[in-house]
Amino acid sequence: MATINVTRSSMPDFEEYCEEIRELWDSHWLTNMGIKHRTLEAELKKLLGCEYLTLFTNGHLALENILEAFDLHGEIITTPFTFASTTHAIVRCGCTPVFCDIDPATFTMDPGKIGALITDKTVAILPVHVYGNLCDVDAIDAIAKKHNLPVIYDAAHAFAVERDGVSAGAFGDAAMFSFHATKVFNTIEGGAVCVRNAEMLQRLCDLKNFGIHGPESTPYVGGNAKMNEFCAAMGLCNLRHLADEIEKRRLVAVRYDARLAGVPGLQINRVPDNVRFNYAYYPVVFDGYKYTRDEVYARLAEQDIIARKYFYPLTNAFECYQGLPGFDPKDTPVAAHVADRVLTLPMYADLPLEKVDQICDIILG
Ligand SMILES: *Cc1c(COP(=O)(O)O)cnc(C)c1O
């Protein structure tokens, strides 16, 4: 019996990809903002409704480059209920994460708890649209404006998510998307940043290319975070099938919902009516259910079905941060509660609905 993993990367037909990369053999232009890079950027600007967008080698470096571009030094209010990357980016850029608790229904940062965390050292707010659930962007925006702080969204999960027709890329002062192989839209490895003006965009373009602005001008101490032509070509192919992929994911989610919604002790993800969702993940919180999260995980694993405990442990419980002030999951009790009980079930476009039924049978059995 084949193992069912939590996700499976979307790929175009082999021939479609070969056709896409054919011209690279003519041009011998493999990276450094070639034709594929520029074409993908143009397509994504349209799709994400963001005029100021640039590509990166991955989402994590995109995030680090945003923090550098905004020249942030101090405390950044963020969430521990996320992938390692969010917190590591803050620390690796020399800033201090200050952990805000989450809302138990959406798993995103609880705006009501931000105010108490603001000090004279606070330099930014970095929330995450976790599982593709949009943060309460209006409330966060209001707090940020009041304190004159930039808001940088980790939108790694929120590709193609819209609220009232407005893309996740349009909220805040900057938004980062990840195009990692496991995300809804992938470029194998890749990422993008949306910002709000040409000056910030230029700074990011320079930073991702060693801080070089022109042949004789290097204004920044930059690194290397450019997306290469082969990854951009993969993105151009995958983009053609995006709507199809998301629709298939939606059908998987509908099937899970039909089996799991309303079962006492199970909390499933709710998508507001005004949101166009991407069905990136299918999280379930097992709270007061006949099996614990870990029991469900083990029962699925027995049948070669690999769910993931996303996001457990919380990033403020990581051993690399042990003993550091401010890194304590007890400070974020809602996030700690969810992290102990949540499981993301297998979710990808080609997951057969019979498998979804099998997974639900195991959970409900
Ligand atoms: C995937 C992910 C990242 C990092 O993106 P990469 O493209 O893998 O570097 C950052 N934040 C979150 C929440 C993610 O899920």
CSV table of C-alpha atoms and ligand atoms in Angstrom, one decimal:
chain,number,residue,atom,x,y,z
A,1,MET,CA,0.0,0.0,0.0
A,2,ALA,CA,1.4,3.4,-1.0
A,3,THR,CA,2.1,5.9,1.7
A,4,ILE,CA,-0.2,8.9,1.7
A,5,ASN,CA,1.7,12.0,2.7
A,6,VAL,CA,0.3,15.2,4.1
A,7,THR,CA,1.0,16.8,0.7
A,8,ARG,CA,2.3,16.1,-2.8
A,9,SER,CA,3.9,18.6,-5.0
A,10,SER,CA,2.0,19.9,-8.0
A,11,MET,CA,3.8,19.3,-11.3
A,12,PRO,CA,3.1,20.1,-14.9
A,13,ASP,CA,3.4,17.4,-17.6
A,14,PHE,CA,7.0,16.6,-18.3
A,15,GLU,CA,6.7,17.8,-21.9
A,16,GLU,CA,5.1,21.1,-20.8
A,17,TYR,CA,8.1,21.8,-18.6
A,18,CYS,CA,10.6,20.8,-21.4
A,19,GLU,CA,8.9,23.1,-23.8
A,20,GLU,CA,9.1,26.0,-21.2
A,21,ILE,CA,12.9,25.6,-20.7
A,22,ARG,CA,13.8,24.9,-24.3
A,23,GLU,CA,14.8,28.5,-25.1
A,24,LEU,CA,17.2,28.5,-22.2
A,25,TRP,CA,19.4,26.2,-24.3
A,26,ASP,CA,19.4,28.9,-27.0
A,27,SER,CA,20.0,31.8,-24.7
A,28,HIS,CA,22.4,30.1,-22.2
A,29,TRP,CA,20.9,32.6,-19.7
A,30,LEU,CA,20.3,30.6,-16.6
A,31,THR,CA,19.7,33.1,-13.8
A,32,ASN,CA,20.1,36.8,-12.9
A,33,MET,CA,16.6,38.1,-13.9
A,34,GLY,CA,16.3,36.4,-17.3
A,35,ILE,CA,13.2,36.1,-19.4
A,36,LYS,CA,11.5,33.4,-17.2
A,37,HIS,CA,12.1,35.5,-14.1
A,38,ARG,CA,10.7,38.6,-15.7
A,39,THR,CA,7.7,36.8,-17.2
A,40,LEU,CA,6.8,35.1,-13.9
A,41,GLU,CA,7.1,38.4,-12.1
A,42,ALA,CA,4.7,40.1,-14.6
A,43,GLU,CA,2.2,37.3,-14.3
A,44,LEU,CA,2.3,37.3,-10.5
A,45,LYS,CA,1.9,41.1,-10.3
A,46,LYS,CA,-1.4,40.6,-12.2
A,47,LEU,CA,-2.5,37.6,-10.2
A,48,LEU,CA,-1.7,39.1,-6.8
A,49,GLY,CA,-2.8,42.6,-7.7
A,50,CYS,CA,0.5,43.9,-6.6
A,51,GLU,CA,2.4,46.4,-8.7
A,52,TYR,CA,5.6,46.2,-6.6
A,53,LEU,CA,6.6,42.5,-6.5
A,54,THR,CA,9.9,40.7,-6.8
A,55,LEU,CA,10.9,37.1,-6.8
A,56,PHE,CA,13.3,35.3,-4.4
A,57,THR,CA,15.1,32.0,-4.2
A,58,ASN,CA,12.7,31.0,-1.4
A,59,GLY,CA,10.2,32.4,1.0
A,60,HIS,CA,12.6,32.4,4.0
A,61,LEU,CA,15.2,34.6,2.3
A,62,ALA,CA,12.4,36.8,1.0
A,63,LEU,CA,11.4,37.4,4.6
A,64,GLU,CA,14.9,38.1,5.8
A,65,ASN,CA,15.4,40.5,2.9
A,66,ILE,CA,12.2,42.4,3.9
A,67,LEU,CA,13.5,42.8,7.5
A,68,GLU,CA,16.8,44.1,6.1
A,69,ALA,CA,15.1,46.4,3.6
A,70,PHE,CA,13.0,48.0,6.3
A,71,ASP,CA,16.2,48.3,8.4
A,72,LEU,CA,14.6,46.9,11.5
A,73,HIS,CA,16.5,46.7,14.8
A,74,GLY,CA,14.5,46.0,17.9
A,75,GLU,CA,11.4,44.0,18.9
A,76,ILE,CA,9.1,42.5,16.4
A,77,ILE,CA,5.6,41.3,17.6
A,78,THR,CA,4.8,38.0,16.0
A,79,THR,CA,3.1,34.6,16.4
A,80,PRO,CA,4.7,31.4,17.7
A,81,PHE,CA,2.0,29.3,15.8
A,82,THR,CA,3.9,29.1,12.6
A,83,PHE,CA,6.7,27.4,10.7
A,84,ALA,CA,10.2,27.8,12.0
A,85,SER,CA,11.1,30.3,9.3
A,86,THR,CA,9.0,33.2,10.7
A,87,THR,CA,10.7,33.3,14.0
A,88,HIS,CA,14.2,32.4,12.7
A,89,ALA,CA,14.1,35.2,10.2
A,90,ILE,CA,13.5,37.7,13.0
A,91,VAL,CA,16.3,36.3,15.1
A,92,ARG,CA,18.7,35.9,12.2
A,93,CYS,CA,18.2,39.5,11.3
A,94,GLY,CA,19.3,40.6,14.8
A,95,CYS,CA,15.8,41.4,16.0
A,96,THR,CA,13.9,40.1,19.0
A,97,PRO,CA,10.6,38.2,18.5
A,98,VAL,CA,7.9,39.2,21.0
A,99,PHE,CA,5.2,36.5,20.9
A,100,CYS,CA,1.5,37.4,20.7
A,101,ASP,CA,-1.1,34.8,21.4
A,102,ILE,CA,-3.5,33.6,18.7
A,103,ASP,CA,-7.3,33.6,18.1
A,104,PRO,CA,-8.6,30.1,18.8
A,105,ALA,CA,-11.0,30.2,15.8
A,106,THR,CA,-8.6,31.4,13.0
A,107,PHE,CA,-5.2,30.5,14.6
A,108,THR,CA,-3.9,33.9,13.5
A,109,MET,CA,-2.6,36.7,15.8
A,110,ASP,CA,-5.1,38.0,18.3
A,111,PRO,CA,-5.2,41.7,17.7
A,112,GLY,CA,-6.6,42.3,21.1
A,113,LYS,CA,-3.4,41.1,22.6
A,114,ILE,CA,-1.0,43.2,20.6
A,115,GLY,CA,-1.3,46.5,22.4
A,116,ALA,CA,0.0,45.1,25.7
A,117,LEU,CA,3.2,43.9,24.0
A,118,ILE,CA,4.2,47.2,22.4
A,119,THR,CA,7.2,48.9,24.0
A,120,ASP,CA,9.5,51.7,23.0
A,121,LYS,CA,11.7,49.1,21.4
A,122,THR,CA,8.9,47.7,19.1
A,123,VAL,CA,9.8,48.2,15.5
A,124,ALA,CA,7.3,46.1,13.5
A,125,ILE,CA,4.4,43.6,13.6
A,126,LEU,CA,4.9,40.3,11.7
A,127,PRO,CA,1.7,38.3,11.7
A,128,VAL,CA,1.1,35.0,9.7
A,129,HIS,CA,-1.9,34.2,7.5
A,130,VAL,CA,-1.6,30.7,8.9
A,131,TYR,CA,-3.2,27.9,6.9
A,132,GLY,CA,-4.3,30.6,4.4
A,133,ASN,CA,-6.6,32.1,7.1
A,134,LEU,CA,-6.3,35.9,6.7
A,135,CYS,CA,-5.4,37.8,9.8
A,136,ASP,CA,-7.7,40.4,11.2
A,137,VAL,CA,-5.9,42.9,8.9
A,138,ASP,CA,-8.1,45.8,9.7
A,139,ALA,CA,-7.6,45.6,13.5
A,140,ILE,CA,-3.8,45.0,13.0
A,141,ASP,CA,-3.6,47.9,10.6
A,142,ALA,CA,-5.4,50.2,13.1
A,143,ILE,CA,-2.9,49.3,15.9
A,144,ALA,CA,0.1,49.7,13.6
A,145,LYS,CA,-1.1,53.1,12.4
A,146,LYS,CA,-1.6,54.3,15.9
A,147,HIS,CA,1.9,53.3,16.9
A,148,ASN,CA,3.5,54.1,13.5
A,149,LEU,CA,4.8,50.5,13.0
A,150,PRO,CA,5.2,48.7,9.7
A,151,VAL,CA,3.2,45.5,9.3
A,152,ILE,CA,5.0,42.7,7.4
A,153,TYR,CA,2.8,39.7,6.6
A,154,ASP,CA,4.1,36.2,6.3
A,155,ALA,CA,1.7,35.2,3.6
A,156,ALA,CA,3.6,31.9,2.8
A,157,HIS,CA,0.3,30.0,3.1
A,158,ALA,CA,-2.0,32.6,1.5
A,159,PHE,CA,-1.2,32.5,-2.2
A,160,ALA,CA,-4.3,33.3,-4.3
A,161,VAL,CA,-6.3,34.0,-1.1
A,162,GLU,CA,-8.6,37.1,-1.5
A,163,ARG,CA,-10.9,38.9,0.8
A,164,ASP,CA,-13.7,40.9,-1.0
A,165,GLY,CA,-11.5,40.5,-4.1
A,166,VAL,CA,-8.4,42.0,-2.5
A,167,SER,CA,-5.3,39.7,-2.5
A,168,ALA,CA,-3.5,38.7,0.6
A,169,GLY,CA,-0.5,40.4,-1.0
A,170,ALA,CA,-2.2,43.8,-0.7
A,171,PHE,CA,-2.3,43.9,3.1
A,172,GLY,CA,0.3,45.5,5.3
A,173,ASP,CA,3.5,47.3,4.3
A,174,ALA,CA,5.0,44.1,2.8
A,175,ALA,CA,3.9,40.5,2.3
A,176,MET,CA,6.0,37.4,1.7
A,177,PHE,CA,4.8,34.4,-0.3
A,178,SER,CA,6.5,31.0,-0.4
A,179,PHE,CA,6.6,28.9,-3.6
A,180,HIS,CA,8.2,25.9,-1.9
A,181,ALA,CA,7.4,22.5,-3.4
A,182,THR,CA,4.9,21.8,-0.6
A,183,LYS,CA,2.9,25.0,-1.1
A,184,VAL,CA,-0.3,25.5,-3.2
A,185,PHE,CA,1.7,27.1,-6.0
A,186,ASN,CA,5.4,26.0,-6.4
A,187,THR,CA,8.5,27.0,-8.3
A,188,ILE,CA,10.3,24.0,-6.7
A,189,GLU,CA,11.9,26.5,-4.3
A,190,GLY,CA,10.9,30.1,-4.5
A,191,GLY,CA,9.2,33.1,-3.0
A,192,ALA,CA,8.1,36.6,-3.6
A,193,VAL,CA,7.6,39.9,-1.8
A,194,CYS,CA,4.9,42.5,-2.4
A,195,VAL,CA,5.7,46.0,-1.2
A,196,ARG,CA,4.0,49.4,-1.7
A,197,ASN,CA,6.4,51.6,-3.5
A,198,ALA,CA,9.1,51.6,-6.2
A,199,GLU,CA,11.9,52.7,-3.8
A,200,MET,CA,11.3,49.7,-1.4
A,201,LEU,CA,11.1,47.4,-4.4
A,202,GLN,CA,14.4,48.6,-5.8
A,203,ARG,CA,16.0,48.1,-2.4
A,204,LEU,CA,14.8,44.5,-2.3
A,205,CYS,CA,16.0,43.9,-5.9
A,206,ASP,CA,19.4,45.2,-4.9
A,207,LEU,CA,19.6,43.2,-1.7
A,208,LYS,CA,18.8,39.9,-3.3
A,209,ASN,CA,21.7,40.5,-5.7
A,210,PHE,CA,24.6,41.2,-3.3
A,211,GLY,CA,23.4,44.7,-2.6
A,212,ILE,CA,24.6,45.7,-6.1
A,213,HIS,CA,22.5,48.5,-7.7
A,214,GLY,CA,24.6,49.0,-10.9
A,215,PRO,CA,27.9,48.1,-12.4
A,216,GLU,CA,29.8,50.6,-10.2
A,217,SER,CA,27.4,51.0,-7.3
A,218,THR,CA,26.9,48.7,-4.3
A,219,PRO,CA,24.9,50.6,-1.7
A,220,TYR,CA,23.9,47.6,0.5
A,221,VAL,CA,25.6,44.6,2.2
A,222,GLY,CA,23.3,42.2,0.3
A,223,GLY,CA,23.3,38.4,-0.1
A,224,ASN,CA,22.3,36.2,-2.9
A,225,ALA,CA,18.6,35.3,-3.1
A,226,LYS,CA,17.7,35.4,-6.8
A,227,MET,CA,15.3,32.9,-8.4
A,228,ASN,CA,16.9,31.0,-11.2
A,229,GLU,CA,15.4,30.5,-14.7
A,230,PHE,CA,14.5,26.8,-14.2
A,231,CYS,CA,12.5,27.6,-11.0
A,232,ALA,CA,10.8,30.5,-12.7
A,233,ALA,CA,9.9,28.2,-15.7
A,234,MET,CA,8.4,25.7,-13.3
A,235,GLY,CA,6.3,28.5,-11.9
A,236,LEU,CA,5.1,29.6,-15.3
A,237,CYS,CA,3.9,26.0,-16.0
A,238,ASN,CA,2.3,25.5,-12.6
A,239,LEU,CA,0.5,28.9,-12.9
A,240,ARG,CA,-1.4,27.6,-15.9
A,241,HIS,CA,-2.9,24.9,-13.8
A,242,LEU,CA,-3.5,26.9,-10.6
A,243,ALA,CA,-7.2,27.4,-10.9
A,244,ASP,CA,-7.6,23.7,-11.6
A,245,GLU,CA,-5.4,22.7,-8.6
A,246,ILE,CA,-7.3,24.9,-6.2
A,247,GLU,CA,-10.7,23.6,-7.4
A,248,LYS,CA,-9.5,20.0,-6.8
A,249,ARG,CA,-8.3,21.0,-3.4
A,250,ARG,CA,-11.7,22.6,-2.7
A,251,LEU,CA,-13.4,19.3,-3.5
A,252,VAL,CA,-11.1,17.5,-1.1
A,253,ALA,CA,-12.0,20.0,1.6
A,254,VAL,CA,-15.7,19.7,0.9
A,255,ARG,CA,-15.4,15.9,1.3
A,256,TYR,CA,-13.6,16.3,4.6
A,257,ASP,CA,-16.1,18.8,5.8
A,258,ALA,CA,-19.0,16.5,4.9
A,259,ARG,CA,-17.6,13.8,7.1
A,260,LEU,CA,-16.1,15.8,10.0
A,261,ALA,CA,-18.1,19.0,10.4
A,262,GLY,CA,-20.3,19.0,13.5
A,263,VAL,CA,-18.7,16.0,15.1
A,264,PRO,CA,-18.4,16.8,18.8
A,265,GLY,CA,-14.8,17.3,19.9
A,266,LEU,CA,-13.5,18.2,16.4
A,267,GLN,CA,-12.9,21.8,15.3
A,268,ILE,CA,-12.5,22.3,11.5
A,269,ASN,CA,-11.4,25.4,9.7
A,270,ARG,CA,-14.1,27.9,8.8
A,271,VAL,CA,-13.7,30.1,5.7
A,272,PRO,CA,-15.7,33.4,5.8
A,273,ASP,CA,-18.1,33.9,2.9
A,274,ASN,CA,-16.2,37.0,1.6
A,275,VAL,CA,-12.9,35.0,1.3
A,276,ARG,CA,-11.7,33.2,-1.8
A,277,PHE,CA,-9.7,30.4,-0.2
A,278,ASN,CA,-6.8,28.3,-1.5
A,279,TYR,CA,-7.3,25.1,0.6
A,280,ALA,CA,-3.6,25.0,1.3
A,281,TYR,CA,-4.1,22.8,4.5
A,282,TYR,CA,-6.8,20.9,6.3
A,283,PRO,CA,-6.2,21.4,10.0
A,284,VAL,CA,-8.4,19.7,12.6
A,285,VAL,CA,-8.3,20.4,16.3
A,286,PHE,CA,-9.0,17.4,18.5
A,287,ASP,CA,-10.3,19.0,21.7
A,288,GLY,CA,-12.4,16.7,24.0
A,289,TYR,CA,-12.6,14.1,21.2
A,290,LYS,CA,-12.7,10.3,22.0
A,291,TYR,CA,-9.1,10.1,20.6
A,292,THR,CA,-6.3,12.6,21.3
A,293,ARG,CA,-4.4,14.2,18.5
A,294,ASP,CA,-1.5,11.9,19.1
A,295,GLU,CA,-3.8,8.9,19.0
A,296,VAL,CA,-5.3,10.0,15.7
A,297,TYR,CA,-1.8,10.6,14.3
A,298,ALA,CA,-0.7,7.1,15.3
A,299,ARG,CA,-3.9,5.4,14.0
A,300,LEU,CA,-3.4,7.1,10.6
A,301,ALA,CA,0.3,6.2,10.6
A,302,GLU,CA,-0.6,2.5,11.1
A,303,GLN,CA,-2.3,2.7,7.8
A,304,ASP,CA,0.6,4.5,6.1
A,305,ILE,CA,-1.2,7.8,6.2
A,306,ILE,CA,1.2,10.6,7.3
A,307,ALA,CA,-0.6,13.6,8.8
A,308,ARG,CA,1.5,16.5,10.3
A,309,LYS,CA,1.4,18.1,13.7
A,310,TYR,CA,1.5,21.6,12.2
A,311,PHE,CA,2.3,23.7,14.2
A,312,TYR,CA,3.8,21.7,17.1
A,313,PRO,CA,6.0,22.5,18.8
A,314,LEU,CA,5.4,26.3,18.9
A,315,THR,CA,8.5,28.2,17.8
A,316,ASN,CA,8.8,29.7,21.3
A,317,ALA,CA,9.3,26.2,22.6
A,318,PHE,CA,12.2,25.3,20.2
A,319,GLU,CA,15.3,24.0,21.9
A,320,CYS,CA,17.5,26.4,20.0
A,321,TYR,CA,15.7,29.2,22.0
A,322,GLN,CA,15.6,27.4,25.3
A,323,GLY,CA,16.2,29.6,28.3
A,324,LEU,CA,16.1,32.9,26.3
A,325,PRO,CA,13.9,35.5,27.9
A,326,GLY,CA,10.5,35.8,26.1
A,327,PHE,CA,10.6,32.3,24.7
A,328,ASP,CA,8.0,30.5,26.7
A,329,PRO,CA,4.9,28.8,25.4
A,330,LYS,CA,3.1,29.6,28.7
A,331,ASP,CA,3.0,33.2,27.6
A,332,THR,CA,0.8,32.2,24.6
A,333,PRO,CA,-1.6,29.7,26.2
A,334,VAL,CA,-4.2,29.6,23.4
A,335,ALA,CA,-1.4,28.8,20.9
A,336,ALA,CA,0.0,26.2,23.3
A,337,HIS,CA,-3.5,24.6,23.6
A,338,VAL,CA,-4.0,24.4,19.9
A,339,ALA,CA,-0.5,23.2,19.2
A,340,ASP,CA,-1.1,20.2,21.5
A,341,ARG,CA,-4.3,19.3,19.7
A,342,VAL,CA,-4.0,20.2,16.0
A,343,LEU,CA,-3.3,17.8,13.1
A,344,THR,CA,-3.2,18.8,9.5
A,345,LEU,CA,-4.7,16.0,7.4
A,346,PRO,CA,-3.4,15.0,3.9
A,347,MET,CA,-4.4,17.7,1.4
A,348,TYR,CA,-3.4,18.0,-2.2
A,349,ALA,CA,-5.1,18.3,-5.6
A,350,ASP,CA,-4.8,14.7,-6.6
A,351,LEU,CA,-5.7,13.1,-3.3
A,352,PRO,CA,-8.5,10.6,-4.2
A,353,LEU,CA,-11.8,11.2,-2.5
A,354,GLU,CA,-11.8,7.5,-1.5
A,355,LYS,CA,-8.6,8.2,0.5
A,356,VAL,CA,-10.3,11.1,2.2
A,357,ASP,CA,-13.1,8.7,3.1
A,358,GLN,CA,-10.6,6.2,4.4
A,359,ILE,CA,-8.9,8.9,6.5
A,360,CYS,CA,-12.2,10.0,7.9
A,361,ASP,CA,-13.2,6.4,8.7
A,362,ILE,CA,-10.0,6.0,10.7
A,363,ILE,CA,-10.6,9.3,12.6
A,364,LEU,CA,-14.3,8.5,13.3
A,365,GLY,CA,-13.9,4.8,13.8
B,1,LIG,C1,7.0,27.6,3.9
B,1,LIG,C2,7.0,28.7,4.9
B,1,LIG,C3,8.0,29.7,5.0
B,1,LIG,C4,9.3,29.6,4.3
B,1,LIG,O1,9.2,29.5,2.9
B,1,LIG,P1,10.3,28.7,2.1
B,1,LIG,O2,9.9,29.0,0.7
B,1,LIG,O3,10.2,27.3,2.4
B,1,LIG,O4,11.6,29.3,2.5
B,1,LIG,C5,7.8,30.8,5.9
B,1,LIG,N1,6.7,30.9,6.7
B,1,LIG,C6,5.8,29.9,6.7
B,1,LIG,C7,4.6,30.1,7.5
B,1,LIG,C8,5.9,28.8,5.8
B,1,LIG,O5,4.9,27.9,5.8
